[in-house]
C-alpha cells in the first residue's frame, strides 16, 4: 500500500527569500526610526541588512516600497482570518470578524508605526500610498475568491475602496487623538476603531447615537446584527 505524501512546507529557497525580504524591511524601518524621514538611502539599508544593492532591487522597486512592506504582515494575517469565515457570511461581517480575531493589539503595530512615521512627511507619502494599494489589491483578491471570478470588477473595486477608506478614517482619527503613541493601550484603541469602522460601513453609515467607536462590546453587537449589503 502506497501512502500519499503529506503536503510539503516552504522550500529552503523560499524560506531564504522570505528571510532576506524581512531583513531589508526591518533595516529600512530601523533607519526610519533612528535617522528620521529623508535621512537615509538605499545604500544605508543594504549596509544595515547585509545585502547588495542588486539584491535590494530584486525585492523592492524603491526605498518607499521597502518601507511600505512593513504593513504587509498585518494585512496577510487579517486575510488569513477572513478566509476562515463562513462562505455565506457577508463580506463586511467577515472583515469585521477577521479584525476581531486579531486579538493582540500589537498586531496593528507595524501599520500604525508606518502611518505615524510617514503621516506628516510628504517625501514619504508614497510609502503610505503603496501600503494602502497593497491592502486594496489583497482585499480585491480575497473578495473575488469568496464571490467567484464572474463578480463585477466595479463591485470589487468599489468594495475594496470603501474598506480602505474606512481603514484610513480609523487611522486618521486614532492618530489625531493619540499621536505617535504605540503603547498596547493606544494600539487597542486603533484596533477597535478599525473594527467599528467596518461596522459603520456595514450599517450603511445610518445616523445613530452609537455610530462612533465606543467599546469592544458595541463592536461585537454590531458584528452579530450587521445587515450590510456586501
Short mmCIF file of C-alpha atoms in Angstrom, two decimals:
data_model
loop_
_atom_site.label_atom_id
_atom_site.label_comp_id
_atom_site.label_asym_id
_atom_site.label_seq_id
_atom_site.Cartn_x
_atom_site.Cartn_y
_atom_site.Cartn_z
CA UNK A 1 0.00 0.00 0.00
CA UNK A 2 1.43 3.34 -1.07
CA UNK A 3 0.82 6.17 1.37
CA UNK A 4 0.08 9.56 -0.08
CA UNK A 5 2.76 12.12 0.58
CA UNK A 6 1.93 14.89 3.04
CA UNK A 7 1.97 18.44 1.68
CA UNK A 8 5.46 19.82 1.99
CA UNK A 9 6.20 23.15 3.63
CA UNK A 10 8.11 26.04 2.09
CA UNK A 11 11.38 25.07 0.43
CA UNK A 12 14.72 26.23 1.79
CA UNK A 13 14.96 28.67 -1.13
CA UNK A 14 11.56 30.16 -0.29
CA UNK A 15 12.49 30.47 3.37
CA UNK A 16 15.76 32.19 2.46
CA UNK A 17 13.96 34.64 0.20
CA UNK A 18 11.44 35.44 2.91
CA UNK A 19 14.26 35.98 5.41
CA UNK A 20 16.10 38.31 3.03
CA UNK A 21 12.97 40.33 2.35
CA UNK A 22 12.27 40.59 6.08
CA UNK A 23 15.83 41.71 6.84
CA UNK A 24 15.58 44.50 4.26
CA UNK A 25 12.21 45.64 5.60
CA UNK A 26 13.48 45.59 9.19
CA UNK A 27 16.59 47.57 8.26
CA UNK A 28 14.50 50.19 6.44
CA UNK A 29 12.16 50.64 9.38
CA UNK A 30 15.02 50.78 11.89
CA UNK A 31 16.70 53.53 9.86
CA UNK A 32 13.43 55.45 9.61
CA UNK A 33 13.10 55.29 13.39
CA UNK A 34 16.67 56.32 14.17
CA UNK A 35 17.55 58.70 11.33
CA UNK A 36 14.16 60.15 10.53
CA UNK A 37 12.48 60.65 7.14
CA UNK A 38 14.76 61.65 4.28
CA UNK A 39 17.95 60.98 6.21
CA UNK A 40 18.95 57.59 4.81
CA UNK A 41 19.36 55.94 1.43
CA UNK A 42 19.01 52.56 -0.23
CA UNK A 43 22.75 52.11 0.33
CA UNK A 44 22.24 52.62 4.06
CA UNK A 45 19.52 49.98 4.04
CA UNK A 46 21.63 47.45 2.16
CA UNK A 47 24.58 48.01 4.50
CA UNK A 48 22.39 47.51 7.55
CA UNK A 49 20.69 44.42 6.09
CA UNK A 50 23.96 42.95 4.81
CA UNK A 51 22.79 42.62 1.22
CA UNK A 52 23.87 44.09 -2.09
CA UNK A 53 22.14 46.92 -3.91
CA UNK A 54 21.20 44.44 -6.63
CA UNK A 55 19.57 42.16 -4.07
CA UNK A 56 17.59 45.08 -2.67
CA UNK A 57 16.14 45.87 -6.09
CA UNK A 58 15.32 42.21 -6.66
CA UNK A 59 12.80 42.59 -3.85
CA UNK A 60 11.76 46.24 -3.88
CA UNK A 61 11.45 48.90 -6.54
CA UNK A 62 12.36 51.75 -4.20
CA UNK A 63 13.15 52.79 -0.65
CA UNK A 64 9.50 53.75 -0.22
CA UNK A 65 8.34 50.31 -1.34
CA UNK A 66 10.57 48.66 1.26
CA UNK A 67 9.03 50.81 3.98
CA UNK A 68 5.51 50.15 2.72
CA UNK A 69 6.05 46.41 3.05
CA UNK A 70 6.08 46.63 6.86
CA UNK A 71 2.27 46.70 6.63
CA UNK A 72 2.08 43.52 4.55
CA UNK A 73 2.16 41.19 7.53
CA UNK A 74 -0.86 42.76 9.19
CA UNK A 75 -2.94 42.51 6.03
CA UNK A 76 -1.83 38.93 5.38
CA UNK A 77 -2.84 37.84 8.89
CA UNK A 78 -6.19 39.61 8.63
CA UNK A 79 -6.90 37.89 5.32
CA UNK A 80 -5.99 34.51 6.78
CA UNK A 81 -8.75 35.07 9.34
CA UNK A 82 -11.12 36.37 6.64
CA UNK A 83 -10.72 33.16 4.62
CA UNK A 84 -11.66 31.10 7.68
CA UNK A 85 -15.06 32.77 7.89
CA UNK A 86 -18.23 31.01 6.56
CA UNK A 87 -18.66 31.37 2.82
CA UNK A 88 -22.27 32.51 3.20
CA UNK A 89 -21.37 35.32 5.59
CA UNK A 90 -21.43 38.85 4.21
CA UNK A 91 -18.08 40.30 3.18
CA UNK A 92 -18.16 43.09 5.75
CA UNK A 93 -19.21 40.82 8.60
CA UNK A 94 -16.26 38.60 7.71
CA UNK A 95 -13.92 41.59 7.56
CA UNK A 96 -15.05 42.79 10.98
CA UNK A 97 -14.77 39.30 12.46
CA UNK A 98 -11.29 38.90 10.97
CA UNK A 99 -10.13 42.07 12.71
CA UNK A 100 -11.69 40.92 15.97
CA UNK A 101 -9.83 37.61 15.66
CA UNK A 102 -6.54 39.51 15.74
CA UNK A 103 -6.98 39.93 19.48
CA UNK A 104 -3.44 41.09 20.23
CA UNK A 105 -3.38 44.91 19.87
CA UNK A 106 0.25 44.63 18.77
CA UNK A 107 -0.96 43.02 15.53
CA UNK A 108 -1.69 46.53 14.21
CA UNK A 109 1.65 47.95 15.40
CA UNK A 110 3.56 47.80 12.07
CA UNK A 111 0.83 49.61 10.14
CA UNK A 112 0.34 52.12 12.96
CA UNK A 113 4.05 52.85 13.17
CA UNK A 114 4.37 53.34 9.42
CA UNK A 115 1.40 55.71 9.46
CA UNK A 116 2.85 57.63 12.41
CA UNK A 117 6.31 57.98 10.91
CA UNK A 118 5.20 58.96 7.41
CA UNK A 119 1.89 60.75 8.03
CA UNK A 120 3.27 64.28 8.18
CA UNK A 121 6.23 63.83 5.86
CA UNK A 122 5.21 64.27 2.24
CA UNK A 123 8.53 62.89 0.97
CA UNK A 124 7.46 59.52 2.35
CA UNK A 125 3.78 59.81 1.39
CA UNK A 126 4.48 57.28 -1.36
CA UNK A 127 5.27 54.65 1.28
CA UNK A 128 1.87 55.12 2.88
CA UNK A 129 0.19 55.11 -0.54
CA UNK A 130 1.95 51.88 -1.55
CA UNK A 131 0.90 50.23 1.70
CA UNK A 132 -2.75 51.12 1.08
CA UNK A 133 -2.51 49.99 -2.54
CA UNK A 134 -1.19 46.61 -1.40
CA UNK A 135 -4.10 46.30 1.02
CA UNK A 136 -6.56 47.24 -1.73
CA UNK A 137 -5.22 44.57 -4.07
CA UNK A 138 -5.35 41.92 -1.37
CA UNK A 139 -8.93 42.79 -0.48
CA UNK A 140 -9.99 42.59 -4.12
CA UNK A 141 -8.36 39.17 -4.49
CA UNK A 142 -9.94 37.88 -1.27
CA UNK A 143 -13.40 39.14 -2.23
CA UNK A 144 -13.07 37.62 -5.71
CA UNK A 145 -12.10 34.32 -4.13
CA UNK A 146 -15.21 34.43 -1.96
CA UNK A 147 -17.66 35.63 -4.61
CA UNK A 148 -16.28 33.97 -7.72
CA UNK A 149 -14.41 35.04 -10.87
CA UNK A 150 -17.50 36.45 -12.58
CA UNK A 151 -18.03 39.14 -9.94
CA UNK A 152 -18.16 42.64 -11.36
CA UNK A 153 -14.81 44.40 -11.27
CA UNK A 154 -16.62 47.64 -10.45
CA UNK A 155 -18.20 45.95 -7.45
CA UNK A 156 -14.86 44.54 -6.24
CA UNK A 157 -13.01 47.84 -6.60
CA UNK A 158 -15.84 49.83 -5.00
CA UNK A 159 -15.93 47.38 -2.09
CA UNK A 160 -12.16 47.45 -1.59
CA UNK A 161 -12.08 51.23 -1.90
CA UNK A 162 -14.79 51.58 0.73
CA UNK A 163 -12.99 49.27 3.14
CA UNK A 164 -9.70 51.12 2.64
CA UNK A 165 -11.38 54.49 3.15
CA UNK A 166 -12.78 53.26 6.46
CA UNK A 167 -9.33 51.99 7.42
CA UNK A 168 -7.82 55.38 6.63
CA UNK A 169 -10.52 57.11 8.64
CA UNK A 170 -9.82 54.91 11.66
CA UNK A 171 -6.08 55.57 11.39
CA UNK A 172 -6.58 59.32 10.99
CA UNK A 173 -8.87 59.65 13.99
CA UNK A 174 -6.59 57.46 16.10
CA UNK A 175 -3.51 59.48 15.17
CA UNK A 176 -5.28 62.78 15.85
CA UNK A 177 -6.15 61.53 19.32
CA UNK A 178 -3.03 59.54 20.22
CA UNK A 179 -0.25 60.91 18.07
CA UNK A 180 2.78 58.60 17.80
CA UNK A 181 1.79 56.63 20.92
CA UNK A 182 2.39 52.95 20.11
CA UNK A 183 1.65 51.56 23.56
CA UNK A 184 -0.54 48.47 23.85
CA UNK A 185 -3.37 50.65 25.19
CA UNK A 186 -3.16 53.05 22.25
CA UNK A 187 -2.99 50.21 19.72
CA UNK A 188 -6.03 48.58 21.32
CA UNK A 189 -7.93 51.81 20.59
CA UNK A 190 -6.77 51.70 16.95
CA UNK A 191 -7.79 48.06 16.59
CA UNK A 192 -11.23 48.92 17.96
CA UNK A 193 -11.58 51.87 15.60
CA UNK A 194 -10.81 49.61 12.65
CA UNK A 195 -13.43 47.12 13.83
CA UNK A 196 -16.04 49.83 14.39
CA UNK A 197 -15.30 51.45 11.03
CA UNK A 198 -16.22 48.16 9.35
CA UNK A 199 -19.42 48.15 11.41
CA UNK A 200 -20.28 51.65 10.24
CA UNK A 201 -19.74 50.65 6.63
CA UNK A 202 -21.82 47.52 7.10
CA UNK A 203 -24.65 49.53 8.62
CA UNK A 204 -24.65 51.95 5.70
CA UNK A 205 -23.50 54.80 7.96
CA UNK A 206 -27.00 55.11 9.42
CA UNK A 207 -27.11 58.11 11.80
CA UNK A 208 -27.17 56.89 15.36
CA UNK A 209 -26.05 57.94 18.81
CA UNK A 210 -23.92 54.81 18.76
CA UNK A 211 -22.39 55.47 15.33
CA UNK A 212 -18.98 56.28 16.78
CA UNK A 213 -16.41 53.85 18.19
CA UNK A 214 -17.20 53.13 21.81
CA UNK A 215 -16.14 49.76 23.22
CA UNK A 216 -15.47 46.18 22.26
CA UNK A 217 -18.95 45.11 23.40
CA UNK A 218 -20.55 47.59 20.99
CA UNK A 219 -18.41 46.28 18.14
CA UNK A 220 -19.37 42.70 18.89
CA UNK A 221 -23.04 43.63 18.90
CA UNK A 222 -22.59 45.39 15.58
CA UNK A 223 -20.89 42.33 14.13
CA UNK A 224 -23.70 39.99 15.13
CA UNK A 225 -26.51 42.25 13.91
CA UNK A 226 -24.97 43.85 10.82
CA UNK A 227 -27.14 43.90 7.71
CA UNK A 228 -24.62 45.17 5.21
CA UNK A 229 -25.23 44.82 1.53
CA UNK A 230 -21.88 43.18 0.80
#
